[in-house]
CSV table of N, CA and C in Angstrom, one decimal:
chain,number,residue,atom,x,y,z
A,1362,MET,N,-4.1,37.6,-24.7
A,1362,MET,CA,-2.9,36.8,-24.9
A,1362,MET,C,-1.9,37.2,-25.9
A,1363,THR,N,-0.4,37.8,-26.2
A,1363,THR,CA,0.2,37.5,-27.0
A,1363,THR,C,0.7,35.8,-27.4
A,1364,ARG,N,1.5,36.6,-28.9
A,1364,ARG,CA,2.1,35.0,-28.9
A,1364,ARG,C,3.0,34.7,-28.2
A,1365,SER,N,3.8,36.1,-27.4
A,1365,SER,CA,4.6,35.2,-26.8
A,1365,SER,C,4.9,34.9,-24.6
A,1366,SER,N,3.4,35.1,-24.5
A,1366,SER,CA,2.8,34.5,-23.1
A,1366,SER,C,2.5,33.6,-24.0
A,1367,ILE,N,1.5,32.7,-24.4
A,1367,ILE,CA,1.0,31.7,-25.0
A,1367,ILE,C,2.3,30.5,-24.9
A,1368,LEU,N,4.0,30.8,-25.9
A,1368,LEU,CA,4.6,30.1,-26.1
A,1368,LEU,C,5.4,30.0,-24.3
A,1369,SER,N,5.5,31.1,-23.6
A,1369,SER,CA,5.9,30.5,-22.3
A,1369,SER,C,5.0,29.7,-21.8
A,1370,ALA,N,3.6,30.2,-21.3
A,1370,ALA,CA,2.9,29.0,-20.7
A,1370,ALA,C,3.4,28.1,-21.4
A,1371,LEU,N,2.9,27.5,-22.3
A,1371,LEU,CA,3.0,25.9,-23.3
A,1371,LEU,C,4.6,25.3,-22.4
A,1372,ALA,N,5.5,25.9,-22.5
A,1372,ALA,CA,7.0,25.5,-22.2
A,1372,ALA,C,6.9,25.3,-20.7
A,1373,VAL,N,6.1,26.2,-20.2
A,1373,VAL,CA,6.1,25.7,-18.8
A,1373,VAL,C,5.7,24.6,-18.3
A,1374,LEU,N,4.5,24.2,-19.0
A,1374,LEU,CA,3.0,23.1,-19.0
A,1374,LEU,C,4.3,22.2,-19.6
A,1375,SER,N,5.4,22.0,-20.8
A,1375,SER,CA,5.4,21.2,-21.0
A,1375,SER,C,6.7,20.4,-20.5
A,1376,LEU,N,7.7,21.7,-19.8
A,1376,LEU,CA,8.3,20.7,-18.7
A,1376,LEU,C,8.0,20.2,-17.5
A,1377,SER,N,6.4,21.3,-16.5
A,1377,SER,CA,5.8,20.5,-15.8
A,1377,SER,C,5.3,18.6,-16.0
A,1378,PHE,N,5.2,18.4,-17.3
A,1378,PHE,CA,4.6,17.1,-17.5
A,1378,PHE,C,6.0,16.6,-18.1
A,1379,VAL,N,7.1,16.6,-18.1
A,1379,VAL,CA,8.5,16.3,-18.5
A,1379,VAL,C,9.2,16.2,-16.9
A,1380,SER,N,8.8,16.8,-15.9
A,1380,SER,CA,9.5,16.8,-14.8
A,1380,SER,C,8.7,15.5,-14.3
A,1381,ALA,N,7.6,15.6,-13.9
A,1381,ALA,CA,6.5,14.3,-13.7
A,1381,ALA,C,6.8,12.9,-14.2
A,1382,GLY,N,6.5,13.1,-15.4
A,1382,GLY,CA,7.3,11.8,-16.1
A,1382,GLY,C,8.5,11.0,-15.1
A,1383,CYS,N,9.4,11.9,-15.4
A,1383,CYS,CA,10.6,11.5,-14.5
A,1383,CYS,C,10.9,11.2,-12.9
A,1384,ALA,N,9.6,11.7,-12.3
A,1384,ALA,CA,9.2,10.6,-11.2
A,1384,ALA,C,8.6,9.6,-11.0
A,1385,THR,N,9.6,9.2,-11.8
A,1385,THR,CA,9.3,7.4,-11.8
A,1385,THR,C,9.8,6.8,-10.0
A,1386,VAL,N,9.2,5.8,-9.9
A,1386,VAL,CA,9.8,4.6,-9.2
A,1386,VAL,C,10.7,3.5,-9.3
A,1387,ASP,N,11.5,3.7,-8.4
A,1387,ASP,CA,12.1,2.3,-8.6
A,1387,ASP,C,11.6,1.0,-8.2
A,1388,PRO,N,10.7,0.0,-9.2
A,1388,PRO,CA,9.8,-1.4,-8.7
A,1388,PRO,C,10.8,-2.2,-8.1
A,1389,ALA,N,11.9,-2.0,-8.3
A,1389,ALA,CA,13.2,-3.3,-7.4
A,1389,ALA,C,13.1,-2.5,-5.8
A,1390,ARG,N,13.3,-0.8,-5.8
A,1390,ARG,CA,13.6,-0.5,-4.4
A,1390,ARG,C,12.4,-0.3,-4.0
A,1391,ALA,N,11.2,-0.5,-4.3
A,1391,ALA,CA,10.1,-0.6,-3.5
A,1391,ALA,C,9.7,-1.6,-3.1
A,1392,GLU,N,10.2,-2.4,-3.8
A,1392,GLU,CA,9.4,-4.2,-3.4
A,1392,GLU,C,10.6,-4.2,-2.7
A,1393,GLN,N,11.9,-3.9,-2.3
A,1393,GLN,CA,12.9,-4.3,-1.0
A,1393,GLN,C,12.5,-3.3,0.0
A,1394,ASP,N,11.6,-1.9,-0.2
A,1394,ASP,CA,10.9,-1.1,0.9
A,1394,ASP,C,10.5,-1.8,1.4
A,1395,ILE,N,9.4,-2.2,0.9
A,1395,ILE,CA,8.3,-3.1,1.5
A,1395,ILE,C,8.5,-4.4,2.3
A,1396,ARG,N,9.3,-5.2,1.6
A,1396,ARG,CA,9.7,-6.4,2.5
A,1396,ARG,C,10.1,-6.1,3.7
A,1397,GLN,N,11.3,-5.4,3.6
A,1397,GLN,CA,11.6,-4.5,4.9
A,1397,GLN,C,10.3,-4.2,6.0
A,1398,ARG,N,8.7,-3.5,5.4
A,1398,ARG,CA,8.4,-3.2,6.3
A,1398,ARG,C,7.7,-4.2,6.8
A,1399,VAL,N,7.0,-5.8,6.0
A,1399,VAL,CA,6.4,-6.3,6.5
A,1399,VAL,C,7.8,-7.2,7.4
A,1400,SER,N,8.7,-7.5,7.4
A,1400,SER,CA,10.0,-8.3,8.6
A,1400,SER,C,10.0,-7.4,9.4
A,1401,ALA,N,10.5,-5.8,9.4
A,1401,ALA,CA,9.7,-5.2,11.3
A,1401,ALA,C,8.7,-5.2,11.6
A,1402,GLN,N,7.2,-5.4,10.6
A,1402,GLN,CA,6.4,-5.3,11.4
A,1402,GLN,C,6.4,-7.0,12.1
A,1403,THR,N,6.5,-7.6,11.5
A,1403,THR,CA,7.0,-9.4,12.1
A,1403,THR,C,7.9,-9.5,13.6
A,1404,GLN,N,8.6,-8.7,13.1
A,1404,GLN,CA,9.5,-8.6,14.4
A,1404,GLN,C,9.2,-8.0,15.4
A,1405,ALA,N,8.1,-6.6,15.2
A,1405,ALA,CA,7.4,-6.4,16.2
A,1405,ALA,C,5.7,-7.1,16.9
A,1406,TRP,N,5.6,-7.8,16.1
A,1406,TRP,CA,4.0,-9.2,16.3
A,1406,TRP,C,5.3,-9.9,17.4
A,1407,ASN,N,6.5,-10.5,16.9
A,1407,ASN,CA,7.4,-10.8,18.1
A,1407,ASN,C,7.6,-10.4,18.7
A,1408,ALA,N,7.6,-9.6,19.7
A,1408,ALA,CA,8.1,-8.1,20.7
A,1408,ALA,C,6.7,-7.9,21.3
A,1409,HIS,N,5.3,-8.9,20.7
A,1409,HIS,CA,4.2,-8.2,21.0
A,1409,HIS,C,4.4,-6.6,21.2
A,1410,ASP,N,4.8,-5.7,20.6
A,1410,ASP,CA,4.6,-4.1,20.6
A,1410,ASP,C,3.7,-3.7,19.4
A,1411,ALA,N,2.9,-3.1,20.2
A,1411,ALA,CA,1.9,-2.4,19.3
A,1411,ALA,C,1.8,-1.5,17.8
A,1412,LYS,N,2.6,-0.5,19.3
A,1412,LYS,CA,3.5,0.8,18.7
A,1412,LYS,C,4.0,1.0,17.6
A,1413,ALA,N,5.1,-0.3,17.1
A,1413,ALA,CA,5.4,-1.0,16.3
A,1413,ALA,C,5.1,-1.5,15.1
A,1414,TRP,N,4.0,-2.4,16.0
A,1414,TRP,CA,2.9,-3.4,14.8
A,1414,TRP,C,2.4,-2.4,14.0
A,1415,THR,N,1.8,-1.3,14.2
A,1415,THR,CA,1.3,-0.3,13.3
A,1415,THR,C,1.7,1.0,13.2
A,1416,GLN,N,3.0,0.6,13.0
A,1416,GLN,CA,3.7,2.3,12.7
A,1416,GLN,C,3.7,2.5,11.0
A,1417,ASP,N,3.6,1.7,10.2
A,1417,ASP,CA,3.1,1.5,9.3
A,1417,ASP,C,2.5,1.6,8.8
A,1418,PHE,N,0.8,2.0,9.3
A,1418,PHE,CA,-0.5,2.5,9.2
A,1418,PHE,C,-0.5,3.4,8.9
A,1419,ALA,N,-1.7,3.8,7.6
A,1419,ALA,CA,-1.5,5.5,7.5
A,1419,ALA,C,-2.6,6.0,9.2
A,1420,ASP,N,-2.9,7.5,9.3
A,1420,ASP,CA,-3.6,7.7,10.3
A,1420,ASP,C,-5.0,7.4,10.2
A,1421,ASP,N,-5.2,6.9,9.0
A,1421,ASP,CA,-6.6,6.9,8.5
A,1421,ASP,C,-7.0,5.4,8.2
A,1422,ALA,N,-6.3,5.0,7.8
A,1422,ALA,CA,-6.5,3.1,7.7
A,1422,ALA,C,-7.4,2.1,8.1
A,1423,ASP,N,-7.9,1.7,7.2
A,1423,ASP,CA,-8.9,0.5,8.0
A,1423,ASP,C,-8.2,-0.7,7.4
A,1424,PHE,N,-8.8,-1.6,8.7
A,1424,PHE,CA,-8.3,-3.0,8.6
A,1424,PHE,C,-9.4,-3.7,9.1
A,1425,VAL,N,-9.6,-4.9,8.8
A,1425,VAL,CA,-10.8,-6.0,8.8
A,1425,VAL,C,-10.0,-6.7,9.4
A,1426,ASN,N,-10.3,-7.4,10.8
A,1426,ASN,CA,-8.8,-8.4,11.6
A,1426,ASN,C,-10.1,-10.0,11.4
A,1427,ILE,N,-9.2,-10.9,11.7
A,1427,ILE,CA,-9.7,-11.6,11.2
A,1427,ILE,C,-11.6,-12.5,12.1
A,1428,VAL,N,-12.0,-11.7,12.8
A,1428,VAL,CA,-13.4,-12.1,12.8
A,1428,VAL,C,-13.9,-11.1,11.9
A,1429,GLY,N,-14.0,-9.8,11.1
A,1429,GLY,CA,-14.3,-9.4,10.5
A,1429,GLY,C,-14.3,-8.2,11.6
A,1430,THR,N,-14.2,-7.5,11.9
A,1430,THR,CA,-14.8,-6.5,12.9
A,1430,THR,C,-13.5,-5.6,12.3
A,1431,VAL,N,-14.1,-4.3,12.1
A,1431,VAL,CA,-13.6,-3.3,11.3
A,1431,VAL,C,-12.6,-2.1,11.5
A,1432,PHE,N,-11.3,-1.6,11.7
A,1432,PHE,CA,-11.4,-0.9,12.8
A,1432,PHE,C,-10.1,0.0,12.5
A,1433,GLN,N,-11.0,1.5,12.4
A,1433,GLN,CA,-10.8,2.8,11.5
A,1433,GLN,C,-9.8,3.4,12.2
A,1434,GLY,N,-9.0,4.1,11.1
A,1434,GLY,CA,-7.3,4.4,11.8
A,1434,GLY,C,-6.6,3.5,12.6
A,1435,ARG,N,-5.3,4.6,12.4
A,1435,ARG,CA,-4.0,3.1,13.0
A,1435,ARG,C,-4.4,3.9,14.7
A,1436,GLU,N,-4.5,4.3,15.1
A,1436,GLU,CA,-4.8,4.9,16.9
A,1436,GLU,C,-5.9,3.6,17.1
A,1437,GLU,N,-7.0,3.1,16.8
A,1437,GLU,CA,-7.5,2.0,17.0
A,1437,GLU,C,-6.6,0.7,16.7
A,1438,ILE,N,-6.6,0.7,15.9
A,1438,ILE,CA,-5.4,-0.9,15.2
A,1438,ILE,C,-5.1,-0.7,16.2
A,1439,GLU,N,-4.3,0.1,16.9
A,1439,GLU,CA,-2.5,0.2,17.4
A,1439,GLU,C,-3.8,-0.2,18.9
A,1440,THR,N,-4.5,0.0,19.9
A,1440,THR,CA,-5.2,-0.2,20.6
A,1440,THR,C,-5.9,-1.4,20.7
A,1441,ARG,N,-6.3,-2.3,19.3
A,1441,ARG,CA,-6.8,-4.1,19.3
A,1441,ARG,C,-6.1,-4.3,19.4
A,1442,HIS,N,-4.6,-4.0,18.8
A,1442,HIS,CA,-3.6,-4.8,19.1
A,1442,HIS,C,-3.1,-5.4,20.2
A,1443,ALA,N,-2.6,-4.2,21.3
A,1443,ALA,CA,-2.0,-4.0,21.5
A,1443,ALA,C,-3.2,-5.3,23.0
A,1444,ALA,N,-4.9,-5.2,23.0
A,1444,ALA,CA,-5.0,-5.7,23.7
A,1444,ALA,C,-4.7,-7.5,23.3
A,1445,ILE,N,-5.0,-7.8,21.9
A,1445,ILE,CA,-5.1,-8.7,22.1
A,1445,ILE,C,-2.9,-9.5,22.3
A,1446,PHE,N,-2.3,-8.8,21.9
A,1446,PHE,CA,-0.6,-8.7,23.0
A,1446,PHE,C,-0.8,-8.7,24.3
A,1447,ALA,N,-1.2,-8.4,24.9
A,1447,ALA,CA,-1.5,-8.3,26.0
A,1447,ALA,C,-2.1,-9.9,26.6
A,1448,SER,N,-3.1,-10.2,25.6
A,1448,SER,CA,-4.0,-11.7,26.6
A,1448,SER,C,-3.5,-12.4,25.1
A,1449,ILE,N,-4.6,-13.5,24.3
A,1449,ILE,CA,-4.3,-14.3,24.3
A,1449,ILE,C,-3.0,-14.5,22.7
A,1450,PHE,N,-2.0,-13.3,22.2
A,1450,PHE,CA,-0.7,-13.5,21.9
A,1450,PHE,C,-0.1,-12.7,22.2
A,1451,LYS,N,-0.2,-12.6,24.0
A,1451,LYS,CA,1.3,-12.1,23.8
A,1451,LYS,C,2.4,-13.1,24.8
A,1452,THR,N,2.4,-14.7,24.7
A,1452,THR,CA,2.8,-15.1,23.6
A,1452,THR,C,3.4,-16.2,22.0
A,1453,SER,N,3.1,-15.9,21.5
A,1453,SER,CA,2.7,-16.2,20.1
A,1453,SER,C,4.1,-15.5,19.3
A,1454,HIS,N,4.1,-16.3,18.6
A,1454,HIS,CA,5.5,-15.6,17.9
A,1454,HIS,C,5.3,-16.5,16.1
A,1455,ALA,N,5.1,-15.3,14.8
A,1455,ALA,CA,4.9,-14.8,13.6
A,1455,ALA,C,5.9,-15.4,13.3
A,1456,GLU,N,5.5,-16.1,12.1
A,1456,GLU,CA,6.8,-16.6,10.8
A,1456,GLU,C,5.9,-15.7,9.7
A,1457,VAL,N,6.5,-14.9,9.0
A,1457,VAL,CA,5.5,-14.5,7.8
A,1457,VAL,C,6.2,-14.2,6.5
A,1458,THR,N,5.6,-14.8,5.7
A,1458,THR,CA,6.0,-14.8,4.2
A,1458,THR,C,5.6,-14.3,3.1
A,1459,VAL,N,5.9,-12.8,2.5
A,1459,VAL,CA,5.5,-12.3,1.1
A,1459,VAL,C,4.5,-13.4,0.6
A,1460,ARG,N,3.6,-13.5,-0.2
A,1460,ARG,CA,3.4,-14.8,-0.8
A,1460,ARG,C,3.5,-14.1,-2.6
A,1461,ARG,N,2.6,-12.7,-2.6
A,1461,ARG,CA,2.5,-11.6,-4.2
A,1461,ARG,C,2.6,-10.2,-3.3
A,1462,LEU,N,3.6,-9.5,-4.6
A,1462,LEU,CA,3.4,-8.4,-4.4
A,1462,LEU,C,3.5,-7.4,-5.5
A,1463,VAL,N,2.0,-6.9,-6.0
A,1463,VAL,CA,1.6,-6.4,-7.4
A,1463,VAL,C,2.0,-4.8,-6.9
A,1464,PHE,N,2.3,-4.1,-8.4
A,1464,PHE,CA,2.0,-2.6,-8.6
A,1464,PHE,C,1.0,-1.9,-8.8
A,1465,PRO,N,0.0,-1.7,-9.0
A,1465,PRO,CA,-0.9,-1.4,-10.3
A,1465,PRO,C,-0.9,-0.1,-10.9
A,1466,THR,N,-0.1,0.7,-10.1
A,1466,THR,CA,0.4,1.7,-10.3
A,1466,THR,C,1.7,2.2,-9.9
A,1467,PRO,N,2.4,2.9,-9.9
A,1467,PRO,CA,3.8,3.4,-9.1
A,1467,PRO,C,3.9,3.4,-7.9
A,1468,ASP,N,2.4,4.0,-7.3
A,1468,ASP,CA,2.5,4.1,-5.8
A,1468,ASP,C,1.7,4.2,-5.1
A,1469,ILE,N,0.7,2.8,-5.7
A,1469,ILE,CA,0.1,1.5,-4.9
A,1469,ILE,C,1.4,0.6,-5.0
A,1470,ALA,N,1.0,-0.7,-4.2
A,1470,ALA,CA,1.0,-1.5,-3.8
A,1470,ALA,C,0.0,-2.5,-3.6
A,1471,VAL,N,-0.1,-3.9,-3.6
A,1471,VAL,CA,-1.0,-4.5,-3.0
A,1471,VAL,C,-0.1,-5.9,-2.4
A,1472,VAL,N,0.2,-6.2,-1.2
A,1472,VAL,CA,0.7,-7.1,-1.0
A,1472,VAL,C,0.2,-8.6,0.1
A,1473,ASP,N,0.0,-9.6,-0.6
A,1473,ASP,CA,-0.3,-10.6,0.2
A,1473,ASP,C,1.0,-11.3,0.8
A,1474,THR,N,0.6,-11.9,2.5
A,1474,THR,CA,1.2,-12.4,2.9
A,1474,THR,C,0.8,-13.7,3.6
A,1475,VAL,N,1.3,-14.6,3.8
A,1475,VAL,CA,0.4,-15.6,5.1
A,1475,VAL,C,1.3,-15.5,6.1
A,1476,HIS,N,0.5,-15.6,7.3
A,1476,HIS,CA,1.0,-15.4,8.3
A,1476,HIS,C,1.3,-17.0,9.2
A,1477,GLU,N,2.9,-17.3,9.8
A,1477,GLU,CA,2.0,-18.5,10.7
A,1477,GLU,C,2.1,-17.8,12.1
A,1478,VAL,N,1.2,-18.6,12.9
A,1478,VAL,CA,1.6,-18.3,14.0
A,1478,VAL,C,1.6,-19.4,15.5
A,1479,THR,N,2.4,-19.0,15.4
A,1479,THR,CA,2.0,-20.1,17.4
A,1479,THR,C,2.3,-19.4,18.2
A,1480,GLY,N,2.1,-20.7,19.4
A,1480,GLY,CA,2.4,-20.4,20.7
A,1480,GLY,C,1.4,-19.5,21.5
A,1481,HIS,N,0.0,-19.4,20.8
A,1481,HIS,CA,-0.8,-18.4,21.5
A,1481,HIS,C,-1.7,-19.2,22.1
A,1482,THR,N,-2.5,-18.5,23.3
A,1482,THR,CA,-3.0,-19.2,24.4
A,1482,THR,C,-4.1,-19.1,24.6
A,1483,GLY,N,-5.2,-19.0,23.1
A,1483,GLY,CA,-6.2,-18.8,22.7
A,1483,GLY,C,-6.3,-18.3,21.8
A,1484,LEU,N,-7.9,-18.3,21.1
A,1484,LEU,CA,-7.8,-17.8,19.2
A,1484,LEU,C,-9.5,-17.3,20.4
A,1485,PRO,N,-9.9,-15.5,18.9
A,1485,PRO,CA,-11.5,-15.1,19.1
A,1485,PRO,C,-12.1,-16.4,18.7
A,1486,PRO,N,-13.4,-15.7,19.5
A,1486,PRO,CA,-14.7,-17.0,18.7
A,1486,PRO,C,-15.1,-16.8,17.5
A,1487,GLY,N,-15.0,-18.0,17.2
A,1487,GLY,CA,-15.4,-18.7,16.1
A,1487,GLY,C,-13.6,-18.6,14.6
A,1488,VAL,N,-12.8,-18.7,15.5
A,1488,VAL,CA,-11.5,-18.9,15.1
A,1488,VAL,C,-11.0,-20.1,15.3
A,1489,GLN,N,-10.0,-21.1,14.3
A,1489,GLN,CA,-9.9,-22.1,14.6
A,1489,GLN,C,-8.1,-22.7,13.9
A,1490,ASN,N,-7.0,-23.1,15.3
A,1490,ASN,CA,-6.2,-23.3,14.0
A,1490,ASN,C,-6.1,-24.5,13.4
A,1491,THR,N,-5.5,-23.7,11.7
A,1491,THR,CA,-5.8,-24.4,11.0
A,1491,THR,C,-4.5,-26.2,11.1
A,1492,GLN,N,-4.1,-26.2,11.8
A,1492,GLN,CA,-3.3,-27.5,12.5
A,1492,GLN,C,-3.3,-27.6,13.6
A,1493,GLU,N,-2.9,-28.4,14.6
A,1493,GLU,CA,-2.5,-27.9,15.7
A,1493,GLU,C,-1.8,-27.3,16.0
A,1494,GLY,N,-1.8,-26.3,17.2
A,1494,GLY,CA,-1.2,-25.3,17.3
A,1494,GLY,C,-0.4,-24.2,16.4
A,1495,LEU,N,-0.9,-24.1,15.5
A,1495,LEU,CA,-0.7,-23.1,14.5
A,1495,LEU,C,-2.0,-22.3,12.9
A,1496,LEU,N,-1.6,-21.2,13.7
A,1496,LEU,CA,-2.9,-20.4,13.3
A,1496,LEU,C,-2.5,-20.1,11.5
A,1497,ARG,N,-3.4,-20.3,10.9
A,1497,ARG,CA,-2.4,-19.6,9.6
A,1497,ARG,C,-3.1,-18.7,8.6
A,1498,THR,N,-3.1,-17.9,8.8
A,1498,THR,CA,-3.8,-16.5,8.1
A,1498,THR,C,-3.2,-15.7,6.5
A,1499,GLN,N,-4.6,-15.3,5.8
A,1499,GLN,CA,-3.6,-14.9,4.5
A,1499,GLN,C,-4.0,-12.9,5.1
A,1500,MET,N,-3.2,-12.1,5.1
A,1500,MET,CA,-3.3,-10.7,5.2
A,1500,MET,C,-3.0,-10.0,3.8
A,1501,ARG,N,-3.4,-9.5,3.5
A,1501,ARG,CA,-3.5,-8.2,2.3
A,1501,ARG,C,-3.4,-6.7,2.8
A,1502,TYR,N,-2.2,-6.2,2.0
A,1502,TYR,CA,-2.9,-4.4,2.5
A,1502,TYR,C,-2.7,-4.0,0.9
A,1503,VAL,N,-3.1,-3.1,1.2
A,1503,VAL,CA,-2.8,-1.8,0.5
A,1503,VAL,C,-2.3,-1.2,0.6
A,1504,MET,N,-1.0,-0.6,-0.1
A,1504,MET,CA,-0.1,0.0,0.6
A,1504,MET,C,0.1,1.7,-0.3
A,1505,LYS,N,0.0,2.9,-0.2
A,1505,LYS,CA,0.6,4.0,-1.0
A,1505,LYS,C,1.7,4.8,-0.4
A,1506,ARG,N,2.2,4.8,-1.5
A,1506,ARG,CA,3.7,5.2,-1.8
A,1506,ARG,C,3.8,6.8,-1.2
A,1507,THR,N,4.2,7.4,-0.1
A,1507,THR,CA,4.1,9.0,0.2
A,1507,THR,C,5.3,9.4,0.6
A,1508,ASP,N,5.5,11.1,1.1
A,1508,ASP,CA,6.9,11.5,1.1
A,1508,ASP,C,7.5,11.2,2.5
A,1509,THR,N,7.0,9.8,2.9
A,1509,THR,CA,7.2,9.5,4.8
A,1509,THR,C,8.0,7.9,4.2
A,1510,GLY,N,7.9,7.4,3.1
A,1510,GLY,CA,7.9,5.9,2.7
A,1510,GLY,C,6.2,5.0,2.3
A,1511,TRP,N,5.8,4.2,1.9
A,1511,TRP,CA,5.1,3.1,2.1
A,1511,TRP,C,4.0,3.1,3.3
A,1512,ARG,N,3.0,3.5,3.1
A,1512,ARG,CA,2.2,3.9,4.4
A,1512,ARG,C,0.8,2.3,3.5
A,1513,ILE,N,0.5,1.6,4.7
A,1513,ILE,CA,-0.7,0.8,4.5
A,1513,ILE,C,-2.0,2.1,4.7
A,1514,VAL,N,-3.2,1.6,3.6
A,1514,VAL,CA,-4.0,2.4,3.9
A,1514,VAL,C,-5.5,1.0,4.2
A,1515,ALA,N,-5.4,-0.1,3.3
A,1515,ALA,CA,-6.2,-1.3,4.2
A,1515,ALA,C,-5.3,-2.2,3.9
A,1516,GLY,N,-6.4,-3.1,5.3
A,1516,GLY,CA,-5.7,-4.0,5.4
A,1516,GLY,C,-6.5,-5.2,5.9
A,1517,GLN,N,-6.4,-6.7,5.7
A,1517,GLN,CA,-7.6,-7.6,5.8
A,1517,GLN,C,-6.8,-8.6,6.3
A,1518,ASN,N,-7.4,-9.3,7.6
A,1518,ASN,CA,-6.5,-11.1,7.9
A,1518,ASN,C,-7.9,-11.9,7.7
A,1519,THR,N,-7.6,-12.7,6.8
A,1519,THR,CA,-9.0,-14.0,7.0
A,1519,THR,C,-8.0,-15.1,7.6
A,1520,ASP,N,-8.0,-15.8,8.0
A,1520,ASP,CA,-7.8,-17.0,8.6
A,1520,ASP,C,-7.9,-18.5,7.5
A,1521,VAL,N,-7.1,-19.6,7.6
A,1521,VAL,CA,-7.1,-20.1,6.6
A,1521,VAL,C,-8.3,-21.7,7.4
A,1522,LYS,N,-9.4,-22.0,6.9
A,1522,LYS,CA,-9.6,-23.3,8.3
A,1522,LYS,C,-8.8,-24.1,7.6
A,1523,PRO,N,-9.1,-25.4,8.8
A,1523,PRO,CA,-8.4,-26.2,9.1
A,1523,PRO,C,-8.6,-27.3,7.9
A,1524,PRO,N,-8.7,-28.6,6.9
A,1524,PRO,CA,-9.2,-29.0,5.9
A,1524,PRO,C,-10.5,-29.7,6.6
A,1525,PRO,N,-11.2,-29.9,5.6
A,1525,PRO,CA,-12.4,-30.9,6.3
A,1525,PRO,C,-11.9,-32.3,6.9
A,1526,ALA,N,-12.5,-32.8,8.1
A,1526,ALA,CA,-11.8,-34.5,7.9
A,1526,ALA,C,-12.4,-35.2,7.2
A,1527,PRO,N,-11.6,-36.2,6.7
A,1527,PRO,CA,-11.9,-36.9,5.6
A,1527,PRO,C,-13.2,-38.1,6.6
A,1528,ARG,N,-14.0,-38.1,4.7
A,1528,ARG,CA,-15.8,-39.1,5.2
A,1528,ARG,C,-15.2,-40.2,5.0
A,1529,PRO,N,-15.9,-40.8,6.3
A,1529,PRO,CA,-15.9,-42.5,6.5
A,1529,PRO,C,-16.1,-43.1,5.1
């Protein structure tokens, strides 16, 4: 390899590092995008629209539901949510609050939300209301930035148990 070809290769390599370093993510914009997706998902829950509720899941996402069942892939997540929207949650209403949103890397976000669901006609076995008529859950999503926007790659929903009864 000649000296000029080595210098040319180094120049190309340097430019690739510079351009990769310039591809930074605006954290404020990323947070805004994710919050908009959470809001759209909340609207989809309230419309009982499983397709819209799952639109931001990656095709190969995993989701652990409120009773610990693992759904594998966006299609299964959608199918299982369509079933609950047609039954115990068909008249439900959700209020969702982003509790915490962090970026361990520019392309990964961990999103913790609190879901307060009312108007349901039943609950899965082993799940109970947190308060009379109110199911509160903690939802955690791991999201990845892709060419088409932020996608949920993993999610887990955990019900918040009611406080213990006071001791006599």
